[in-house]
mmCIF file of C-alpha atoms in Angstrom:
data_model
loop_
_atom_site.group_PDB
_atom_site.id
_atom_site.type_symbol
_atom_site.label_atom_id
_atom_site.label_comp_id
_atom_site.label_asym_id
_atom_site.label_seq_id
_atom_site.Cartn_x
_atom_site.Cartn_y
_atom_site.Cartn_z
ATOM 1 C CA UNK A 211 30.508 -44.967 -198.064
ATOM 2 C CA UNK A 212 32.336 -41.614 -197.473
ATOM 3 C CA UNK A 213 30.074 -40.953 -194.571
ATOM 4 C CA UNK A 214 30.594 -44.575 -193.236
ATOM 5 C CA UNK A 215 34.336 -44.123 -193.486
ATOM 6 C CA UNK A 216 34.308 -40.812 -191.597
ATOM 7 C CA UNK A 217 32.158 -41.944 -188.881
ATOM 8 C CA UNK A 218 34.219 -45.152 -188.613
ATOM 9 C CA UNK A 219 37.354 -43.199 -188.154
ATOM 10 C CA UNK A 220 35.647 -40.803 -185.657
ATOM 11 C CA UNK A 221 34.168 -43.670 -183.746
ATOM 12 C CA UNK A 222 37.711 -45.280 -183.280
ATOM 13 C CA UNK A 223 39.153 -42.003 -182.476
ATOM 14 C CA UNK A 224 36.712 -41.271 -179.661
ATOM 15 C CA UNK A 225 37.084 -44.734 -178.321
ATOM 16 C CA UNK A 226 41.005 -44.273 -178.279
ATOM 17 C CA UNK A 227 41.068 -40.785 -176.889
ATOM 18 C CA UNK A 228 38.327 -41.564 -174.286
ATOM 19 C CA UNK A 229 40.191 -44.643 -173.276
ATOM 20 C CA UNK A 230 37.271 -46.834 -173.648
ATOM 21 C CA UNK A 231 37.424 -50.336 -172.567
ATOM 22 C CA UNK A 232 35.330 -53.451 -173.690
ATOM 23 C CA UNK A 233 32.380 -52.673 -171.558
ATOM 24 C CA UNK A 234 32.160 -49.126 -172.950
ATOM 25 C CA UNK A 235 31.803 -50.059 -176.539
ATOM 26 C CA UNK A 236 29.249 -52.878 -175.596
ATOM 27 C CA UNK A 237 27.103 -50.463 -173.575
ATOM 28 C CA UNK A 238 27.547 -47.910 -176.481
ATOM 29 C CA UNK A 239 26.165 -50.408 -178.984
ATOM 30 C CA UNK A 240 23.393 -51.127 -176.490
ATOM 31 C CA UNK A 241 22.175 -47.644 -176.008
ATOM 32 C CA UNK A 242 22.490 -47.069 -179.849
ATOM 33 C CA UNK A 243 20.266 -50.082 -180.445
ATOM 34 C CA UNK A 244 17.615 -48.838 -178.024
ATOM 35 C CA UNK A 245 17.676 -45.202 -178.926
ATOM 36 C CA UNK A 246 17.906 -45.303 -182.741
ATOM 37 C CA UNK A 247 15.537 -48.344 -183.014
ATOM 38 C CA UNK A 248 12.903 -46.659 -180.875
ATOM 39 C CA UNK A 249 13.285 -43.393 -182.999
ATOM 40 C CA UNK A 250 12.741 -45.530 -186.083
ATOM 41 C CA UNK A 251 9.596 -47.210 -184.458
ATOM 42 C CA UNK A 252 8.136 -43.585 -183.942
ATOM 43 C CA UNK A 253 9.117 -42.635 -187.334
ATOM 44 C CA UNK A 254 7.388 -45.501 -188.996
ATOM 45 C CA UNK A 255 4.166 -44.888 -186.812
ATOM 46 C CA UNK A 256 4.095 -41.411 -187.901
ATOM 47 C CA UNK A 257 4.736 -42.309 -191.611
ATOM 48 C CA UNK A 258 1.687 -44.855 -191.326
ATOM 49 C CA UNK A 259 -0.568 -42.107 -189.638
ATOM 50 C CA UNK A 260 0.214 -39.664 -192.211
ATOM 51 C CA UNK A 261 -0.618 -41.981 -195.022
ATOM 52 C CA UNK A 262 -3.903 -43.103 -193.345
ATOM 53 C CA UNK A 263 -4.916 -39.505 -192.908
ATOM 54 C CA UNK A 264 -3.777 -37.972 -196.260
ATOM 55 C CA UNK A 265 -4.102 -40.779 -198.712
ATOM 56 C CA UNK A 266 -6.905 -42.958 -197.087
ATOM 57 C CA UNK A 267 -9.118 -40.259 -195.612
ATOM 58 C CA UNK A 268 -9.369 -41.834 -192.216
ATOM 59 C CA UNK A 269 -10.337 -39.850 -189.090
ATOM 60 C CA UNK A 270 -7.571 -38.227 -187.272
ATOM 61 C CA UNK A 271 -8.942 -39.391 -183.874
ATOM 62 C CA UNK A 272 -9.070 -42.845 -185.050
ATOM 63 C CA UNK A 273 -5.676 -42.900 -186.376
ATOM 64 C CA UNK A 274 -4.315 -41.134 -183.344
ATOM 65 C CA UNK A 275 -5.857 -43.976 -181.039
ATOM 66 C CA UNK A 276 -4.494 -46.586 -183.297
ATOM 67 C CA UNK A 277 -0.889 -45.038 -183.350
ATOM 68 C CA UNK A 278 -0.766 -44.494 -179.576
ATOM 69 C CA UNK A 279 -1.954 -48.219 -179.001
ATOM 70 C CA UNK A 280 0.967 -49.451 -181.320
ATOM 71 C CA UNK A 281 3.403 -46.969 -179.988
ATOM 72 C CA UNK A 282 2.536 -48.571 -176.327
ATOM 73 C CA UNK A 283 2.920 -52.178 -177.684
ATOM 74 C CA UNK A 284 6.184 -51.500 -179.393
ATOM 75 C CA UNK A 285 7.581 -49.500 -176.477
ATOM 76 C CA UNK A 286 7.062 -52.600 -174.170
ATOM 77 C CA UNK A 287 8.076 -55.092 -176.748
ATOM 78 C CA UNK A 288 11.237 -53.228 -178.133
ATOM 79 C CA UNK A 289 12.155 -52.128 -174.606
ATOM 80 C CA UNK A 290 11.629 -55.637 -173.155
ATOM 81 C CA UNK A 291 14.356 -57.060 -175.698
ATOM 82 C CA UNK A 292 16.852 -54.465 -174.615
ATOM 83 C CA UNK A 293 15.949 -54.827 -170.817
ATOM 84 C CA UNK A 294 16.763 -58.658 -171.248
ATOM 85 C CA UNK A 295 20.202 -57.665 -172.961
ATOM 86 C CA UNK A 296 20.932 -55.368 -170.127
ATOM 87 C CA UNK A 297 20.267 -57.973 -167.387
ATOM 88 C CA UNK A 298 22.894 -60.209 -169.300
ATOM 89 C CA UNK A 299 25.471 -57.499 -169.700
ATOM 90 C CA UNK A 300 25.466 -56.478 -165.880
ATOM 91 C CA UNK A 301 26.303 -60.095 -165.075
ATOM 92 C CA UNK A 302 29.562 -60.044 -167.083
ATOM 93 C CA UNK A 303 30.735 -56.451 -167.343
ATOM 94 C CA UNK A 304 32.201 -54.188 -164.709
ATOM 95 C CA UNK A 305 29.933 -51.343 -165.181
ATOM 96 C CA UNK A 306 27.581 -50.254 -164.007
ATOM 97 C CA UNK A 307 28.171 -51.762 -160.683
ATOM 98 C CA UNK A 308 24.758 -53.266 -159.898
ATOM 99 C CA UNK A 309 23.112 -56.536 -159.495
ATOM 100 C CA UNK A 310 20.253 -55.629 -161.704
ATOM 101 C CA UNK A 311 19.764 -53.204 -164.479
ATOM 102 C CA UNK A 312 17.414 -50.394 -163.711
ATOM 103 C CA UNK A 313 15.611 -48.071 -166.132
ATOM 104 C CA UNK A 314 17.181 -45.144 -164.201
ATOM 105 C CA UNK A 315 20.545 -46.002 -165.748
ATOM 106 C CA UNK A 316 19.373 -45.112 -169.399
ATOM 107 C CA UNK A 317 20.031 -41.439 -169.113
ATOM 108 C CA UNK A 318 23.616 -41.879 -167.748
ATOM 109 C CA UNK A 319 24.495 -44.478 -170.315
ATOM 110 C CA UNK A 320 23.106 -42.187 -173.128
ATOM 111 C CA UNK A 321 25.189 -39.256 -171.694
ATOM 112 C CA UNK A 322 28.323 -41.542 -171.562
ATOM 113 C CA UNK A 323 28.124 -42.983 -175.104
ATOM 114 C CA UNK A 324 26.237 -40.357 -177.168
ATOM 115 C CA UNK A 325 28.950 -40.400 -179.743
ATOM 116 C CA UNK A 326 27.973 -43.889 -180.756
ATOM 117 C CA UNK A 327 24.225 -43.125 -180.717
ATOM 118 C CA UNK A 328 24.928 -40.101 -183.082
ATOM 119 C CA UNK A 329 26.750 -42.396 -185.413
ATOM 120 C CA UNK A 330 24.024 -44.751 -185.331
ATOM 121 C CA UNK A 331 21.465 -42.047 -186.193
ATOM 122 C CA UNK A 332 23.395 -40.784 -189.196
ATOM 123 C CA UNK A 333 23.813 -44.388 -190.540
ATOM 124 C CA UNK A 334 20.289 -45.745 -190.090
ATOM 125 C CA UNK A 335 17.721 -42.916 -190.251
ATOM 126 C CA UNK A 336 18.377 -41.918 -193.979
ATOM 127 C CA UNK A 337 17.866 -45.725 -194.734
ATOM 128 C CA UNK A 338 14.692 -45.839 -192.695
ATOM 129 C CA UNK A 339 13.329 -42.604 -194.705
ATOM 130 C CA UNK A 340 14.121 -44.372 -198.031
ATOM 131 C CA UNK A 341 12.595 -47.752 -196.960
ATOM 132 C CA UNK A 342 9.476 -46.308 -195.444
ATOM 133 C CA UNK A 343 8.818 -44.133 -198.490
ATOM 134 C CA UNK A 344 9.210 -47.341 -200.684
ATOM 135 C CA UNK A 345 6.946 -49.433 -198.419
ATOM 136 C CA UNK A 346 4.090 -46.925 -198.404
ATOM 137 C CA UNK A 347 4.425 -45.803 -202.047
ATOM 138 C CA UNK A 348 1.211 -46.147 -203.988
ATOM 139 C CA UNK A 349 -0.711 -48.036 -201.360
ATOM 140 C CA UNK A 350 -4.404 -47.550 -201.388
ATOM 141 C CA UNK A 351 -6.222 -50.648 -199.942
ATOM 142 C CA UNK A 352 -6.387 -50.125 -196.138
ATOM 143 C CA UNK A 353 -5.121 -53.678 -195.440
ATOM 144 C CA UNK A 354 -1.824 -52.941 -197.152
ATOM 145 C CA UNK A 355 -0.975 -50.147 -194.663
ATOM 146 C CA UNK A 356 -0.534 -52.506 -191.831
ATOM 147 C CA UNK A 357 1.569 -54.824 -194.051
ATOM 148 C CA UNK A 358 3.755 -51.811 -195.120
ATOM 149 C CA UNK A 359 4.175 -50.684 -191.569
ATOM 150 C CA UNK A 360 5.009 -54.281 -190.455
ATOM 151 C CA UNK A 361 7.705 -54.630 -193.137
ATOM 152 C CA UNK A 362 9.357 -51.494 -192.175
ATOM 153 C CA UNK A 363 9.544 -52.483 -188.592
ATOM 154 C CA UNK A 364 12.057 -55.120 -189.540
ATOM 155 C CA UNK A 365 14.579 -52.358 -189.570
ATOM 156 C CA UNK A 366 14.657 -51.453 -185.798
ATOM 157 C CA UNK A 367 14.538 -55.114 -184.928
ATOM 158 C CA UNK A 368 17.456 -55.828 -187.204
ATOM 159 C CA UNK A 369 19.407 -53.479 -184.900
ATOM 160 C CA UNK A 370 18.585 -55.881 -181.922
ATOM 161 C CA UNK A 371 20.075 -58.890 -184.049
ATOM 162 C CA UNK A 372 23.207 -56.860 -184.710
ATOM 163 C CA UNK A 373 23.426 -56.167 -181.040
ATOM 164 C CA UNK A 374 23.048 -59.583 -180.043
ATOM 165 C CA UNK A 375 25.760 -60.687 -182.267
ATOM 166 C CA UNK A 376 28.104 -57.880 -181.848
ATOM 167 C CA UNK A 377 27.985 -58.549 -178.087
ATOM 168 C CA UNK A 378 28.985 -62.238 -178.414
ATOM 169 C CA UNK A 379 31.647 -61.220 -181.052
ATOM 170 C CA UNK A 380 33.165 -58.800 -178.675
ATOM 171 C CA UNK A 381 33.347 -61.214 -175.789
ATOM 172 C CA UNK A 382 34.819 -63.881 -178.017
ATOM 173 C CA UNK A 383 37.526 -61.454 -179.480
ATOM 174 C CA UNK A 384 38.381 -60.353 -176.015
ATOM 175 C CA UNK A 385 38.840 -64.051 -174.787
ATOM 176 C CA UNK A 386 41.152 -64.600 -177.778
ATOM 177 C CA UNK A 387 43.328 -61.818 -176.361
ATOM 178 C CA UNK A 388 43.092 -59.556 -179.541
ATOM 179 C CA UNK A 389 44.180 -55.999 -179.142
ATOM 180 C CA UNK A 390 41.298 -53.829 -177.841
ATOM 181 C CA UNK A 391 41.504 -51.413 -180.769
ATOM 182 C CA UNK A 392 41.359 -54.208 -183.305
ATOM 183 C CA UNK A 393 38.361 -55.512 -181.454
ATOM 184 C CA UNK A 394 36.576 -52.096 -181.606
ATOM 185 C CA UNK A 395 37.534 -51.613 -185.298
ATOM 186 C CA UNK A 396 35.841 -55.167 -186.151
ATOM 187 C CA UNK A 397 32.770 -54.446 -183.883
ATOM 188 C CA UNK A 398 32.377 -50.994 -185.365
ATOM 189 C CA UNK A 399 32.513 -52.544 -188.936
ATOM 190 C CA UNK A 400 29.951 -55.223 -188.035
ATOM 191 C CA UNK A 401 27.565 -53.060 -186.059
ATOM 192 C CA UNK A 402 27.461 -50.341 -188.756
ATOM 193 C CA UNK A 403 27.582 -52.979 -191.788
ATOM 194 C CA UNK A 404 25.847 -51.397 -194.637
ATOM 195 C CA UNK A 405 23.472 -54.276 -195.242
ATOM 196 C CA UNK A 406 19.631 -53.948 -195.322
ATOM 197 C CA UNK A 407 18.354 -56.841 -192.991
ATOM 198 C CA UNK A 408 14.825 -56.291 -194.481
ATOM 199 C CA UNK A 409 16.141 -57.430 -197.802
ATOM 200 C CA UNK A 410 19.326 -59.286 -197.074
ATOM 201 C CA UNK A 411 21.073 -57.220 -199.654
ATOM 202 C CA UNK A 412 23.645 -54.455 -199.474
ATOM 203 C CA UNK A 413 21.888 -51.274 -198.711
ATOM 204 C CA UNK A 414 22.063 -48.602 -201.258
ATOM 205 C CA UNK A 415 22.638 -46.023 -198.420
ATOM 206 C CA UNK A 416 24.420 -46.801 -195.016
ATOM 207 C CA UNK A 417 22.142 -48.603 -192.590
#
């Protein structure tokens, strides 16, 4: 909770000092969901591969091929969700000034809004570590490994759900004419809400 309070205050402070507008916070949430979620996916696949090699004795080559296949699948699948969100955003926000979202914009968006991404990393990666450790604990049958990895994958996709709801909430609050700093405070509180979507319960550590 202390970490959450500090990051919450820093996030609002950066938004105020940088004179961010509504589109800044929305794109900041978008890049956070993409970057942190993708790192989570990589972490889950690495954890799964480590378990398969160390505990199940599977061949390294077989595990590597499987991990690379799954990485390719989730790169497309997870990336497609965010690409669709980005197409929606460019229609309603005044930045970037383009009719279509392009992949080359991602580094610029990351460079602009890295403080939100950093906050997301601090909030969520510790929860991912704990959750994957619990998911893969005491597994022995090979068929259970895939299920454990699938359960862990709910974490990055929960970020997509948060992103979707946060975007609509921000638009609605802006339409009501609420002060921007209040809008940002509500959005930060929701986007970094300490609830584990994989269980529906309050997270023991910030998610």
